[in-house]
Coordinates of C-alpha atoms and ligand atoms in Angstrom, one line a residue:
M134 CA -57.4 79.3 -56.0
A135 CA -58.7 77.0 -58.1
L136 CA -61.7 75.4 -58.3
Y137 CA -60.2 71.5 -58.1
S138 CA -57.1 70.7 -56.5
D139 CA -54.3 69.0 -58.4
K140 CA -55.1 65.2 -56.9
V141 CA -58.3 66.1 -58.3
M142 CA -57.1 67.0 -61.6
D143 CA -54.5 64.5 -61.6
H144 CA -56.8 61.7 -60.8
F145 CA -59.5 63.0 -63.4
Q146 CA -56.9 63.0 -66.2
H147 CA -54.6 59.6 -65.3
P148 CA -57.9 57.4 -63.0
R149 CA -55.5 54.3 -61.4
N150 CA -57.2 51.1 -62.3
V151 CA -59.6 52.0 -64.8
G152 CA -61.3 49.2 -67.0
K153 CA -63.3 46.1 -66.6
M154 CA -62.1 43.0 -64.8
E155 CA -62.3 39.4 -66.3
N156 CA -63.6 36.9 -63.4
A157 CA -64.5 39.8 -60.9
D158 CA -65.8 38.3 -57.5
G159 CA -67.7 41.3 -57.1
I160 CA -68.9 43.8 -59.5
G161 CA -70.8 47.3 -57.8
E162 CA -72.8 49.1 -60.1
V163 CA -74.8 52.7 -58.5
G164 CA -76.0 55.2 -60.4
N165 CA -77.2 59.0 -59.5
A166 CA -80.9 59.8 -60.8
K167 CA -80.1 63.5 -60.9
C168 CA -77.2 64.0 -62.9
G169 CA -77.5 60.3 -64.7
D170 CA -73.6 59.1 -64.2
I171 CA -72.8 55.7 -63.5
M172 CA -70.0 53.5 -61.4
R173 CA -69.7 50.1 -61.9
M174 CA -66.9 48.7 -59.7
Y175 CA -64.7 45.4 -59.9
I176 CA -63.5 43.4 -57.2
K177 CA -61.3 40.6 -56.9
V178 CA -61.0 39.3 -53.0
D179 CA -58.4 36.5 -51.9
K180 CA -60.9 34.2 -50.5
D181 CA -58.6 33.2 -47.5
T182 CA -58.0 36.0 -45.8
Q183 CA -60.6 38.3 -47.3
V184 CA -58.3 40.9 -48.8
I185 CA -59.2 42.9 -52.1
T186 CA -56.0 41.7 -54.0
D187 CA -57.4 44.0 -57.1
V188 CA -59.7 46.8 -58.0
K189 CA -61.3 48.3 -61.8
F190 CA -63.9 50.6 -62.3
N191 CA -65.5 52.4 -65.1
T192 CA -67.3 55.4 -64.7
F193 CA -69.9 57.6 -67.4
G194 CA -69.5 60.4 -65.6
C195 CA -68.0 64.2 -64.8
G196 CA -64.3 64.4 -63.6
S197 CA -65.0 64.9 -60.5
A198 CA -66.9 60.8 -60.7
I199 CA -64.0 59.8 -62.4
A200 CA -61.9 61.2 -59.8
T201 CA -62.7 60.0 -56.5
S202 CA -63.1 56.5 -57.7
S203 CA -60.3 55.9 -59.6
M204 CA -58.7 57.1 -55.7
A205 CA -61.7 55.1 -54.0
T206 CA -59.7 52.1 -55.7
E207 CA -56.5 53.2 -54.4
L208 CA -57.6 53.6 -50.8
I209 CA -59.6 49.8 -50.5
K210 CA -56.6 48.2 -53.3
G211 CA -54.5 45.5 -51.0
K212 CA -57.1 46.6 -47.7
P213 CA -59.0 43.8 -45.6
I214 CA -62.6 44.3 -47.1
T215 CA -64.2 45.0 -44.1
E216 CA -61.5 48.0 -43.7
A217 CA -63.1 48.7 -47.8
L218 CA -66.4 49.5 -45.7
Q219 CA -65.7 51.6 -43.2
L220 CA -64.5 53.9 -46.6
S221 CA -66.3 56.8 -46.4
N222 CA -67.3 59.6 -49.1
K223 CA -65.3 61.9 -46.6
A224 CA -62.5 59.8 -46.9
V225 CA -61.9 59.9 -50.6
V226 CA -62.6 63.9 -50.4
E227 CA -59.8 64.5 -48.0
A228 CA -57.3 62.2 -50.1
L229 CA -57.9 64.3 -53.1
D230 CA -57.6 67.1 -51.3
G231 CA -61.1 68.7 -51.4
L232 CA -64.1 68.4 -53.9
P233 CA -66.5 72.2 -54.3
A234 CA -69.1 72.1 -52.0
H235 CA -71.7 70.9 -55.3
K236 CA -69.6 67.9 -56.6
I237 CA -69.4 65.9 -53.0
H238 CA -72.4 63.9 -54.2
C239 CA -69.7 62.3 -56.5
S240 CA -67.8 61.3 -53.9
V241 CA -70.7 59.5 -52.3
L242 CA -71.4 57.5 -55.6
A243 CA -67.4 56.5 -55.3
E244 CA -68.1 54.9 -51.6
E245 CA -71.7 53.2 -52.9
A246 CA -70.0 51.8 -55.5
V247 CA -67.7 50.2 -53.4
R248 CA -70.2 48.4 -51.2
A249 CA -72.7 47.6 -53.9
A250 CA -68.9 46.0 -55.0
V251 CA -68.7 44.4 -51.7
R252 CA -72.5 43.2 -51.3
D253 CA -72.8 41.6 -54.3
Y254 CA -69.6 39.5 -53.5
Y255 CA -71.2 38.5 -50.3
D256 CA -74.2 37.7 -52.2
K257 CA -72.2 35.4 -54.4
N258 CA -70.8 33.1 -51.5
G259 CA -73.1 33.2 -49.1
I260 CA -71.7 35.8 -46.6
S261 CA -74.6 37.5 -44.5
Y262 CA -74.3 41.2 -43.7
G263 CA -76.2 43.8 -41.6
D264 CA -78.5 45.9 -42.8
E265 CA -76.3 49.1 -42.8
L266 CA -74.8 47.2 -46.4
K267 CA -78.7 45.9 -47.4
A268 CA -79.8 49.5 -46.8
C269 CA -77.0 51.1 -49.4
E270 CA -79.1 50.3 -53.1
G271 CA -77.6 53.9 -54.7
H272 CA -79.4 55.8 -53.1
C273 CA -78.7 57.3 -49.6
E274 CA -82.0 58.0 -47.5
T275 CA -81.4 55.2 -45.2
C276 CA -77.6 56.6 -44.7
G277 CA -78.4 60.0 -45.0
H278 CA -76.0 61.1 -48.0
D279 CA -76.8 63.7 -49.9
A280 CA -77.1 61.2 -53.3
Ligands
LIG40 FE1 -72.5 63.0 -61.1 FE2 -70.6 64.6 -60.4 S1 -71.9 65.4 -61.5 S2 -71.5 62.2 -60.3

């Protein structure tokens, strides 16, 4: 069996929503100290509906980090922020038809990047949020992620 699914290869070779977003409403940047990979996620939010209308990302990292960030953007685009916050790294991995065990941490980075972008949006707009969002700052001892 191939190490990587067709979907992982597809999102790695043809990543969706790549690039920098001018005038983003929220920007999240996270990194993994062990592998040195960095992911930056930009979101545009409709202030009336709190729906994420556009997403972009830049990832300086491995193929799995690129594939998971690409898939994460697809999964949250057009969704209400509250739904985007529910996005787990597991859901990203499932949507990609799996990742090798030693690459699961790459999907954690994608989940964290989404949360960091939402947190930045909340901060900029004076919207309060719970401890679970405060705790998740690019490491994840608090929520138990193997980051
Ligand atoms: Fe670091 Fe994939 S090896 S995010």
